[in-house]
CSV table of C-alpha atoms in Angstrom, one decimal:
chain,number,residue,atom,x,y,z
W,3,MET,CA,0.1,0.0,0.0
W,4,ILE,CA,1.4,3.3,-1.0
W,5,GLU,CA,0.8,6.1,1.6
W,6,VAL,CA,0.5,9.6,0.4
W,7,LYS,CA,2.1,12.2,2.0
W,8,ARG,CA,-0.1,15.0,3.4
W,9,LYS,CA,0.8,18.2,2.1
W,10,THR,CA,2.2,21.0,4.2
W,11,ILE,CA,3.8,24.6,4.0
W,12,SER,CA,5.8,26.9,6.2
W,13,PRO,CA,4.4,30.1,7.8
W,14,LEU,CA,6.8,32.0,5.9
W,15,ALA,CA,5.9,30.4,2.5
W,16,LEU,CA,2.5,31.0,3.4
W,17,ALA,CA,3.0,34.6,4.1
W,18,GLU,CA,4.5,34.9,0.8
W,19,ILE,CA,1.5,33.3,-0.8
W,20,LEU,CA,-1.1,35.4,1.4
W,21,GLY,CA,0.9,38.6,0.1
W,22,THR,CA,0.8,38.0,-3.4
W,23,GLU,CA,-1.4,35.5,-4.5
W,24,ASP,CA,-5.4,35.2,-4.8
W,25,GLY,CA,-7.9,32.3,-5.0
W,26,PHE,CA,-7.4,30.2,-1.8
W,27,GLU,CA,-9.3,29.5,1.6
W,28,LEU,CA,-7.5,30.0,4.8
W,29,LEU,CA,-8.9,28.1,7.7
W,30,ASP,CA,-8.8,28.4,11.1
W,31,VAL,CA,-10.1,25.4,13.5
W,32,ARG,CA,-9.4,26.8,16.8
W,33,THR,CA,-11.9,27.8,19.3
W,34,PRO,CA,-13.4,31.4,19.1
W,35,PRO,CA,-11.4,32.6,22.0
W,36,GLU,CA,-8.5,31.5,20.7
W,37,TYR,CA,-9.1,32.9,17.6
W,38,ALA,CA,-10.1,36.3,19.1
W,39,SER,CA,-6.8,36.3,21.0
W,40,ALA,CA,-4.6,36.3,18.0
W,41,HIS,CA,-5.3,35.0,14.1
W,42,VAL,CA,-3.9,35.1,11.0
W,43,SER,CA,-5.1,38.0,8.7
W,44,GLY,CA,-7.8,36.4,6.2
W,45,ALA,CA,-8.4,33.1,8.5
W,46,ARG,CA,-11.8,31.8,8.5
W,47,LEU,CA,-12.7,30.3,11.8
W,48,VAL,CA,-14.6,27.1,11.6
W,49,PRO,CA,-14.1,25.3,15.2
W,50,LEU,CA,-13.0,21.8,14.7
W,51,SER,CA,-15.7,20.8,16.9
W,52,GLU,CA,-18.2,22.3,14.6
W,53,LEU,CA,-16.5,21.6,11.0
W,54,GLN,CA,-19.3,20.1,9.2
W,55,VAL,CA,-17.3,18.7,6.2
W,56,GLU,CA,-20.1,17.9,3.4
W,57,ASP,CA,-21.8,21.4,4.2
W,58,PHE,CA,-18.3,23.1,3.9
W,59,LEU,CA,-17.1,21.0,0.7
W,60,THR,CA,-20.4,22.4,-0.9
W,61,ARG,CA,-19.0,25.8,-0.8
W,62,HIS,CA,-15.6,25.1,-1.6
W,63,LYS,CA,-14.4,25.3,-5.4
W,64,ARG,CA,-12.4,22.5,-6.1
W,65,GLY,CA,-8.7,23.0,-7.1
W,66,THR,CA,-8.7,25.9,-4.7
W,67,PRO,CA,-6.3,25.4,-2.1
W,68,ILE,CA,-7.3,25.1,1.4
W,69,TYR,CA,-4.6,26.1,4.1
W,70,VAL,CA,-5.5,24.8,7.5
W,71,LEU,CA,-4.3,26.0,10.7
W,72,CYS,CA,-4.5,25.7,14.5
W,73,GLN,CA,-2.6,26.8,17.6
W,74,SER,CA,0.0,24.2,16.8
W,75,GLY,CA,-0.8,21.6,13.9
W,76,ALA,CA,-2.5,18.8,16.0
W,77,ARG,CA,-6.4,19.9,15.5
W,78,ALA,CA,-5.6,21.4,11.6
W,79,GLY,CA,-4.4,17.7,11.0
W,80,LYS,CA,-7.5,16.1,12.3
W,81,ALA,CA,-9.6,18.7,10.1
W,82,VAL,CA,-7.5,18.0,7.2
W,83,GLU,CA,-7.9,13.9,7.9
W,84,GLN,CA,-11.6,14.5,7.8
W,85,LEU,CA,-11.5,16.7,4.7
W,86,GLU,CA,-9.6,14.3,2.8
W,87,ARG,CA,-11.5,11.5,3.7
W,88,ALA,CA,-14.6,13.3,2.1
W,89,GLY,CA,-12.2,13.5,-1.0
W,90,CYS,CA,-11.1,16.9,-1.0
W,91,GLY,CA,-7.4,16.8,-2.1
W,92,ASP,CA,-7.1,20.6,-1.7
W,93,CYS,CA,-5.8,20.8,1.9
W,94,VAL,CA,-2.4,22.1,2.8
W,95,LEU,CA,-1.5,21.8,6.5
W,96,VAL,CA,0.0,24.9,8.0
W,97,GLU,CA,3.4,23.6,9.7
W,98,GLY,CA,3.2,24.8,13.6
W,99,GLY,CA,-0.1,26.4,13.3
W,100,THR,CA,-0.9,29.9,14.5
W,101,GLN,CA,2.2,29.5,17.1
W,102,GLY,CA,4.6,28.9,14.5
W,103,TRP,CA,3.4,31.9,12.6
W,104,ILE,CA,4.0,34.1,15.6
W,105,ASP,CA,7.4,32.3,16.3
W,106,ALA,CA,8.4,33.2,12.6
W,107,GLY,CA,7.5,36.7,13.5
W,108,LEU,CA,5.1,37.4,11.4
W,109,PRO,CA,1.9,39.7,12.3
W,110,VAL,CA,-1.3,38.4,13.8
W,111,HIS,CA,-4.5,40.4,14.4
W,112,GLY,CA,-6.7,40.4,17.5
W,113,GLU,CA,-4.2,40.4,20.3
W,114,ASP,CA,-5.4,43.6,21.7
W,115,ALA,CA,-9.1,43.1,20.3
W,116,ALA,CA,-11.7,45.0,22.4
W,117,GLY,CA,-13.6,42.8,24.7
W,118,ALA,CA,-11.5,39.8,23.9
W,119,ARG,CA,-11.3,37.2,26.9
W,120,LYS,CA,-7.9,35.7,27.5
W,121,VAL,CA,-8.5,32.2,27.6
W,122,LEU,CA,-5.6,29.7,28.0
W,123,PRO,CA,-5.1,27.4,24.7
W,124,ILE,CA,-6.9,24.4,24.5
W,125,MET,CA,-3.9,21.9,25.4
W,126,ARG,CA,-2.8,24.0,28.1
W,127,GLN,CA,-6.5,23.6,29.4
W,128,VAL,CA,-6.0,19.7,28.9
W,129,GLN,CA,-2.6,19.7,30.8
W,130,ILE,CA,-4.3,21.4,33.8
W,131,VAL,CA,-7.4,19.4,34.2
W,132,VAL,CA,-5.4,16.3,33.7
W,133,GLY,CA,-2.7,17.1,36.2
W,134,SER,CA,-5.3,18.3,38.5
W,135,LEU,CA,-6.9,14.9,38.6
W,136,ALA,CA,-3.9,12.7,38.4
W,137,ALA,CA,-2.7,14.6,41.3
W,138,THR,CA,-6.0,14.3,43.3
W,139,GLY,CA,-6.3,10.7,42.3
W,140,ALA,CA,-2.7,10.1,43.7
W,141,ILE,CA,-3.4,11.6,46.7
W,142,LEU,CA,-6.5,9.9,47.5
W,143,ALA,CA,-5.1,6.4,46.6
W,144,LEU,CA,-2.2,7.2,49.4
W,145,ALA,CA,-4.4,8.5,52.2
W,146,VAL,CA,-7.9,7.2,51.3
W,147,ASN,CA,-8.3,4.2,49.3
W,148,PRO,CA,-5.7,2.5,46.9
W,149,TRP,CA,-8.6,2.1,44.4
W,150,PHE,CA,-8.5,5.7,43.5
W,151,ALA,CA,-5.2,5.0,41.7
W,152,VAL,CA,-7.4,3.9,38.9
W,153,VAL,CA,-7.9,7.7,38.3
W,154,PRO,CA,-4.2,8.8,37.4
W,155,LEU,CA,-4.1,5.1,35.3
W,156,PHE,CA,-7.1,6.1,33.5
W,157,LEU,CA,-5.8,9.6,32.6
W,158,GLY,CA,-2.4,8.3,31.4
W,159,CYS,CA,-4.1,5.5,29.2
W,160,GLY,CA,-6.1,8.6,27.5
W,161,LEU,CA,-2.4,10.8,27.2
W,162,LEU,CA,-1.1,7.3,25.5
W,163,PHE,CA,-4.1,7.1,23.2
W,164,ALA,CA,-4.0,10.7,22.3
W,165,GLY,CA,-0.7,10.5,21.5
W,166,ILE,CA,-1.0,7.4,19.4
W,167,THR,CA,-4.1,8.6,17.6
W,168,GLY,CA,-4.0,12.4,17.6
W,169,THR,CA,-7.4,12.3,18.9
W,170,CYS,CA,-7.7,13.9,22.6
W,171,GLY,CA,-11.3,13.4,23.8
W,172,MET,CA,-10.3,15.8,26.5
W,173,ALA,CA,-9.8,18.8,24.4
W,174,LEU,CA,-12.8,18.1,22.4
W,175,MET,CA,-14.9,18.1,25.2
W,176,LEU,CA,-13.1,21.4,26.6
W,177,ALA,CA,-13.6,23.0,23.3
W,178,ARG,CA,-17.3,22.7,23.7
W,179,MET,CA,-17.2,24.4,27.0
W,180,PRO,CA,-18.8,27.7,27.9
W,181,TRP,CA,-15.7,29.9,28.2
W,182,ASN,CA,-14.1,28.4,25.0
W,183,ARG,CA,-17.1,29.7,23.1
W,184,LEU,CA,-17.8,33.5,22.0
W,185,PRO,CA,-20.8,34.9,20.3
W,186,TRP,CA,-20.3,34.2,16.6
W,187,ASN,CA,-22.2,37.5,15.6
W,188,ARG,CA,-19.6,39.4,17.6
W,189,MET,CA,-16.8,38.2,15.1
W,190,SER,CA,-18.7,37.9,12.1
W,191,SER,CA,-17.9,41.5,11.0
W,192,ASN,CA,-13.9,40.9,11.6
W,193,GLN,CA,-14.2,37.5,9.9
W,194,GLY,CA,-15.4,39.0,7.0
W,195,GLN,CA,-12.9,42.1,6.6
W,196,ASP,CA,-10.1,39.9,6.8
W,197,SER,CA,-11.5,37.3,4.2
W,198,CYS,CA,-12.5,39.8,1.8
W,199,SER,CA,-9.1,41.3,1.9
W,200,HIS,CA,-7.7,38.1,0.6
W,201,GLY,CA,-10.7,37.0,-1.5
W,202,CYS,CA,-10.5,33.8,0.2
W,203,SER,CA,-14.0,33.2,2.1
W,204,GLY,CA,-14.7,30.5,-0.3
W,205,GLU,CA,-18.6,31.7,-0.7
């Protein structure tokens, strides 16, 4: 069986395309607060937890590149996988995601947006929750009942599964929490302005 290598692009190469070309889509699959905090100009927000692949592809012009990014690349990889499974061959994964873009010294929008709430990135939230539960389970196992050792064991298995498959159930669950969701109408106008500036809204 021949393995097809996923198409990727570096932030610097993408920045050059954004500044010189039209006819592409830039898809950000992070949560609304993450997007509001900092995003690449022209990026269209469609959270991974709300990505309706068939609906998205009905508005996509075949042959138009879709550059997909998240915070560091993991969620974008899942989005690309879903789109490719549906028959879309136009996806390009942005290496390092938004953080890679920032680390490359490239500009972002929204860091000081009025009314934007400061919300930790999803993976940091996962680390805090898992660490807290694991520590609590270990303390209870030592002080109350050894059976509480099942808690950190379960969490460890969950992290192992996430590392092997690239699917983190905790991250998907946290993405649906109220603090990780912002009213879409509060950001729609800004998204439209960014998207129109590059002609990449795909609609």
